[in-house]
Amino acid sequence: SEIDILLVPGWQNSGPGHWQSRWERNLKTARRVIQEDWDNPDVEAWGDRMAKFASGATQPVVAVAHSLRQGTARVREDAGTAIAFPAHLVVANNDLYCSYARAEHFAKAWGATLSDAGESGHINITSGHGPWPEGLLQFGQFLKTLG
């Protein structure tokens, strides 16, 4: 209750059974960042929307993002600049949309920590992750590192 949680779905949004939708319903301070066009990701426009939602926060903001699939191609592979806030990536080693090696590259470039979610697939409804209690546990552990 001491943070504002921004849930940032990826391409095509997250349906009602998706773990992000469940977190939105069950975490008191969680809000979904709504994009104007869920089917045609534009990294800059989506980032602007996220900034707009964050600017309305009354407490420290923690963003919880899930995949971007097609839009990740727009993220520069040579993005070698660490981001200005703590970050943690949770990635399956058999995700069809982001290889573990690519996730390792992003984590290193951004100065983020990385967790291997095993052979979990894309961590969505299709891969059997509706509630995803392991993700909620990792989120709680990440929050503890923030102090």
PDB file of C-alpha atoms in Angstrom:
ATOM      1  CA  SER A   1       0.000   0.000   0.000  1.00  0.00           C
ATOM      2  CA  GLU A   2       3.063   2.278   0.057  1.00  0.00           C
ATOM      3  CA  ILE A   3       3.639   2.158  -3.713  1.00  0.00           C
ATOM      4  CA  ASP A   4       1.651   2.728  -6.884  1.00  0.00           C
ATOM      5  CA  ILE A   5       1.885  -0.352  -9.106  1.00  0.00           C
ATOM      6  CA  LEU A   6       1.645   0.297 -12.841  1.00  0.00           C
ATOM      7  CA  LEU A   7       0.782  -2.847 -14.773  1.00  0.00           C
ATOM      8  CA  VAL A   8       2.080  -2.541 -18.326  1.00  0.00           C
ATOM      9  CA  PRO A   9       0.683  -5.258 -20.616  1.00  0.00           C
ATOM     10  CA  GLY A  10       2.354  -6.033 -23.912  1.00  0.00           C
ATOM     11  CA  TRP A  11       1.044  -6.639 -27.400  1.00  0.00           C
ATOM     12  CA  GLN A  12      -2.746  -7.214 -27.491  1.00  0.00           C
ATOM     13  CA  ASN A  13      -3.166  -6.394 -23.772  1.00  0.00           C
ATOM     14  CA  SER A  14      -3.655  -9.031 -21.073  1.00  0.00           C
ATOM     15  CA  GLY A  15      -6.999 -10.856 -20.944  1.00  0.00           C
ATOM     16  CA  PRO A  16      -9.117 -11.350 -17.798  1.00  0.00           C
ATOM     17  CA  GLY A  17      -7.393 -14.595 -16.756  1.00  0.00           C
ATOM     18  CA  HIS A  18      -3.854 -13.316 -17.304  1.00  0.00           C
ATOM     19  CA  TRP A  19      -1.710 -12.859 -14.180  1.00  0.00           C
ATOM     20  CA  GLN A  20      -1.527  -9.089 -14.779  1.00  0.00           C
ATOM     21  CA  SER A  21      -5.317  -8.828 -14.801  1.00  0.00           C
ATOM     22  CA  ARG A  22      -5.495 -10.894 -11.614  1.00  0.00           C
ATOM     23  CA  TRP A  23      -2.919  -8.635  -9.960  1.00  0.00           C
ATOM     24  CA  GLU A  24      -4.902  -5.595 -11.067  1.00  0.00           C
ATOM     25  CA  ARG A  25      -8.008  -6.992  -9.360  1.00  0.00           C
ATOM     26  CA  ASN A  26      -6.223  -8.133  -6.202  1.00  0.00           C
ATOM     27  CA  LEU A  27      -3.500  -5.571  -5.474  1.00  0.00           C
ATOM     28  CA  LYS A  28      -5.010  -2.445  -3.946  1.00  0.00           C
ATOM     29  CA  THR A  29      -2.724   0.120  -5.596  1.00  0.00           C
ATOM     30  CA  ALA A  30      -2.376  -1.562  -9.011  1.00  0.00           C
ATOM     31  CA  ARG A  31      -3.478   0.284 -12.164  1.00  0.00           C
ATOM     32  CA  ARG A  32      -3.224  -0.853 -15.784  1.00  0.00           C
ATOM     33  CA  VAL A  33      -1.530   1.427 -18.300  1.00  0.00           C
ATOM     34  CA  ILE A  34      -4.011   1.651 -21.164  1.00  0.00           C
ATOM     35  CA  GLN A  35      -2.577   1.982 -24.661  1.00  0.00           C
ATOM     36  CA  GLU A  36      -4.401   3.570 -27.573  1.00  0.00           C
ATOM     37  CA  ASP A  37      -3.459   0.741 -29.950  1.00  0.00           C
ATOM     38  CA  TRP A  38      -2.774  -2.673 -28.426  1.00  0.00           C
ATOM     39  CA  ASP A  39      -2.152  -4.339 -31.798  1.00  0.00           C
ATOM     40  CA  ASN A  40       0.510  -2.005 -33.216  1.00  0.00           C
ATOM     41  CA  PRO A  41       3.099  -1.334 -30.527  1.00  0.00           C
ATOM     42  CA  ASP A  42       5.062   1.879 -30.804  1.00  0.00           C
ATOM     43  CA  VAL A  43       7.769   1.902 -28.143  1.00  0.00           C
ATOM     44  CA  GLU A  44       7.903   5.704 -27.947  1.00  0.00           C
ATOM     45  CA  ALA A  45       4.117   6.164 -27.760  1.00  0.00           C
ATOM     46  CA  TRP A  46       3.770   3.350 -25.238  1.00  0.00           C
ATOM     47  CA  GLY A  47       6.549   4.848 -23.127  1.00  0.00           C
ATOM     48  CA  ASP A  48       4.805   8.215 -23.222  1.00  0.00           C
ATOM     49  CA  ARG A  49       1.568   6.601 -22.007  1.00  0.00           C
ATOM     50  CA  MET A  50       3.427   4.918 -19.177  1.00  0.00           C
ATOM     51  CA  ALA A  51       5.009   8.249 -18.179  1.00  0.00           C
ATOM     52  CA  LYS A  52       1.584   9.893 -18.263  1.00  0.00           C
ATOM     53  CA  PHE A  53       0.115   7.251 -15.942  1.00  0.00           C
ATOM     54  CA  ALA A  54       3.144   7.464 -13.637  1.00  0.00           C
ATOM     55  CA  SER A  55       2.886  11.246 -13.414  1.00  0.00           C
ATOM     56  CA  GLY A  56      -0.492  10.880 -11.697  1.00  0.00           C
ATOM     57  CA  ALA A  57       0.935   8.714  -8.927  1.00  0.00           C
ATOM     58  CA  THR A  58       0.807   9.886  -5.334  1.00  0.00           C
ATOM     59  CA  GLN A  59       3.400   7.369  -4.090  1.00  0.00           C
ATOM     60  CA  PRO A  60       6.596   5.824  -5.467  1.00  0.00           C
ATOM     61  CA  VAL A  61       5.878   3.937  -8.707  1.00  0.00           C
ATOM     62  CA  VAL A  62       6.793   0.350  -9.521  1.00  0.00           C
ATOM     63  CA  ALA A  63       6.079  -0.802 -13.085  1.00  0.00           C
ATOM     64  CA  VAL A  64       5.303  -4.457 -13.809  1.00  0.00           C
ATOM     65  CA  ALA A  65       5.580  -5.035 -17.543  1.00  0.00           C
ATOM     66  CA  HIS A  66       4.880  -8.125 -19.610  1.00  0.00           C
ATOM     67  CA  SER A  67       6.422  -8.654 -23.015  1.00  0.00           C
ATOM     68  CA  LEU A  68       6.039  -6.586 -26.103  1.00  0.00           C
ATOM     69  CA  ARG A  69       6.626  -9.301 -28.711  1.00  0.00           C
ATOM     70  CA  GLN A  70       6.628  -7.416 -32.018  1.00  0.00           C
ATOM     71  CA  GLY A  71       7.589  -4.133 -30.394  1.00  0.00           C
ATOM     72  CA  THR A  72      10.734  -5.556 -28.856  1.00  0.00           C
ATOM     73  CA  ALA A  73      12.253  -5.542 -32.314  1.00  0.00           C
ATOM     74  CA  ARG A  74      12.254  -1.747 -32.019  1.00  0.00           C
ATOM     75  CA  VAL A  75      14.317  -1.845 -28.837  1.00  0.00           C
ATOM     76  CA  ARG A  76      17.851  -1.238 -29.983  1.00  0.00           C
ATOM     77  CA  GLU A  77      20.013  -4.322 -29.605  1.00  0.00           C
ATOM     78  CA  ASP A  78      22.955  -2.078 -28.745  1.00  0.00           C
ATOM     79  CA  ALA A  79      21.105  -0.271 -25.967  1.00  0.00           C
ATOM     80  CA  GLY A  80      24.075  -0.132 -23.636  1.00  0.00           C
ATOM     81  CA  THR A  81      22.787   2.444 -21.208  1.00  0.00           C
ATOM     82  CA  ALA A  82      21.805   1.424 -17.712  1.00  0.00           C
ATOM     83  CA  ILE A  83      18.345   2.572 -16.750  1.00  0.00           C
ATOM     84  CA  ALA A  84      17.977   5.045 -13.913  1.00  0.00           C
ATOM     85  CA  PHE A  85      15.970   2.797 -11.593  1.00  0.00           C
ATOM     86  CA  PRO A  86      16.156  -0.721 -10.170  1.00  0.00           C
ATOM     87  CA  ALA A  87      14.854  -3.391 -12.532  1.00  0.00           C
ATOM     88  CA  HIS A  88      14.398  -7.144 -12.454  1.00  0.00           C
ATOM     89  CA  LEU A  89      13.588  -9.407 -15.407  1.00  0.00           C
ATOM     90  CA  VAL A  90      11.918 -12.807 -15.073  1.00  0.00           C
ATOM     91  CA  VAL A  91      12.321 -14.843 -18.240  1.00  0.00           C
ATOM     92  CA  ALA A  92      11.706 -18.465 -19.135  1.00  0.00           C
ATOM     93  CA  ASN A  93      14.587 -20.204 -20.830  1.00  0.00           C
ATOM     94  CA  ASN A  94      12.206 -21.419 -23.537  1.00  0.00           C
ATOM     95  CA  ASP A  95      10.155 -18.266 -24.230  1.00  0.00           C
ATOM     96  CA  LEU A  96       9.226 -18.235 -27.920  1.00  0.00           C
ATOM     97  CA  TYR A  97       9.281 -14.436 -28.114  1.00  0.00           C
ATOM     98  CA  CYS A  98      12.474 -13.556 -26.242  1.00  0.00           C
ATOM     99  CA  SER A  99      15.411 -15.898 -25.988  1.00  0.00           C
ATOM    100  CA  TYR A 100      17.126 -16.160 -22.644  1.00  0.00           C
ATOM    101  CA  ALA A 101      20.338 -14.896 -24.263  1.00  0.00           C
ATOM    102  CA  ARG A 102      18.532 -11.758 -25.451  1.00  0.00           C
ATOM    103  CA  ALA A 103      17.046 -11.234 -21.992  1.00  0.00           C
ATOM    104  CA  GLU A 104      20.540 -11.588 -20.507  1.00  0.00           C
ATOM    105  CA  HIS A 105      21.759  -8.947 -22.955  1.00  0.00           C
ATOM    106  CA  PHE A 106      18.996  -6.527 -21.924  1.00  0.00           C
ATOM    107  CA  ALA A 107      19.551  -7.170 -18.218  1.00  0.00           C
ATOM    108  CA  LYS A 108      23.270  -6.528 -18.516  1.00  0.00           C
ATOM    109  CA  ALA A 109      22.824  -3.396 -20.651  1.00  0.00           C
ATOM    110  CA  TRP A 110      20.178  -1.981 -18.327  1.00  0.00           C
ATOM    111  CA  GLY A 111      21.915  -2.920 -15.067  1.00  0.00           C
ATOM    112  CA  ALA A 112      18.966  -5.144 -14.141  1.00  0.00           C
ATOM    113  CA  THR A 113      18.917  -8.421 -12.273  1.00  0.00           C
ATOM    114  CA  LEU A 114      17.600 -11.511 -14.047  1.00  0.00           C
ATOM    115  CA  SER A 115      15.778 -14.659 -12.924  1.00  0.00           C
ATOM    116  CA  ASP A 116      15.474 -17.847 -14.942  1.00  0.00           C
ATOM    117  CA  ALA A 117      11.868 -19.049 -14.757  1.00  0.00           C
ATOM    118  CA  GLY A 118      12.857 -22.460 -16.111  1.00  0.00           C
ATOM    119  CA  GLU A 119      10.923 -24.011 -18.950  1.00  0.00           C
ATOM    120  CA  SER A 120       7.817 -21.915 -18.359  1.00  0.00           C
ATOM    121  CA  GLY A 121       7.104 -20.722 -21.879  1.00  0.00           C
ATOM    122  CA  HIS A 122       5.889 -17.169 -22.373  1.00  0.00           C
ATOM    123  CA  ILE A 123       4.432 -16.867 -18.837  1.00  0.00           C
ATOM    124  CA  ASN A 124       0.874 -16.230 -19.968  1.00  0.00           C
ATOM    125  CA  ILE A 125      -2.450 -18.085 -20.093  1.00  0.00           C
ATOM    126  CA  THR A 126      -1.313 -20.300 -22.982  1.00  0.00           C
ATOM    127  CA  SER A 127       1.669 -21.565 -20.982  1.00  0.00           C
ATOM    128  CA  GLY A 128      -0.553 -22.232 -17.947  1.00  0.00           C
ATOM    129  CA  HIS A 129       0.238 -19.058 -16.011  1.00  0.00           C
ATOM    130  CA  GLY A 130      -3.065 -17.549 -14.964  1.00  0.00           C
ATOM    131  CA  PRO A 131      -2.441 -16.739 -11.304  1.00  0.00           C
ATOM    132  CA  TRP A 132       1.392 -17.141 -11.473  1.00  0.00           C
ATOM    133  CA  PRO A 133       2.072 -17.238  -7.717  1.00  0.00           C
ATOM    134  CA  GLU A 134       5.829 -17.585  -8.358  1.00  0.00           C
ATOM    135  CA  GLY A 135       5.744 -14.219 -10.093  1.00  0.00           C
ATOM    136  CA  LEU A 136       3.959 -12.591  -7.181  1.00  0.00           C
ATOM    137  CA  LEU A 137       6.556 -14.062  -4.834  1.00  0.00           C
ATOM    138  CA  GLN A 138       9.395 -12.700  -6.993  1.00  0.00           C
ATOM    139  CA  PHE A 139       7.666  -9.312  -7.120  1.00  0.00           C
ATOM    140  CA  GLY A 140       7.502  -9.247  -3.318  1.00  0.00           C
ATOM    141  CA  GLN A 141      11.176 -10.181  -3.089  1.00  0.00           C
ATOM    142  CA  PHE A 142      12.076  -7.428  -5.552  1.00  0.00           C
ATOM    143  CA  LEU A 143      10.117  -4.876  -3.503  1.00  0.00           C
ATOM    144  CA  LYS A 144      12.120  -5.874  -0.419  1.00  0.00           C
ATOM    145  CA  THR A 145      15.341  -4.978  -2.248  1.00  0.00           C
ATOM    146  CA  LEU A 146      14.015  -1.456  -2.758  1.00  0.00           C
ATOM    147  CA  GLY A 147      13.972  -0.826   0.996  1.00  0.00           C
TER     148      GLY A 147
END
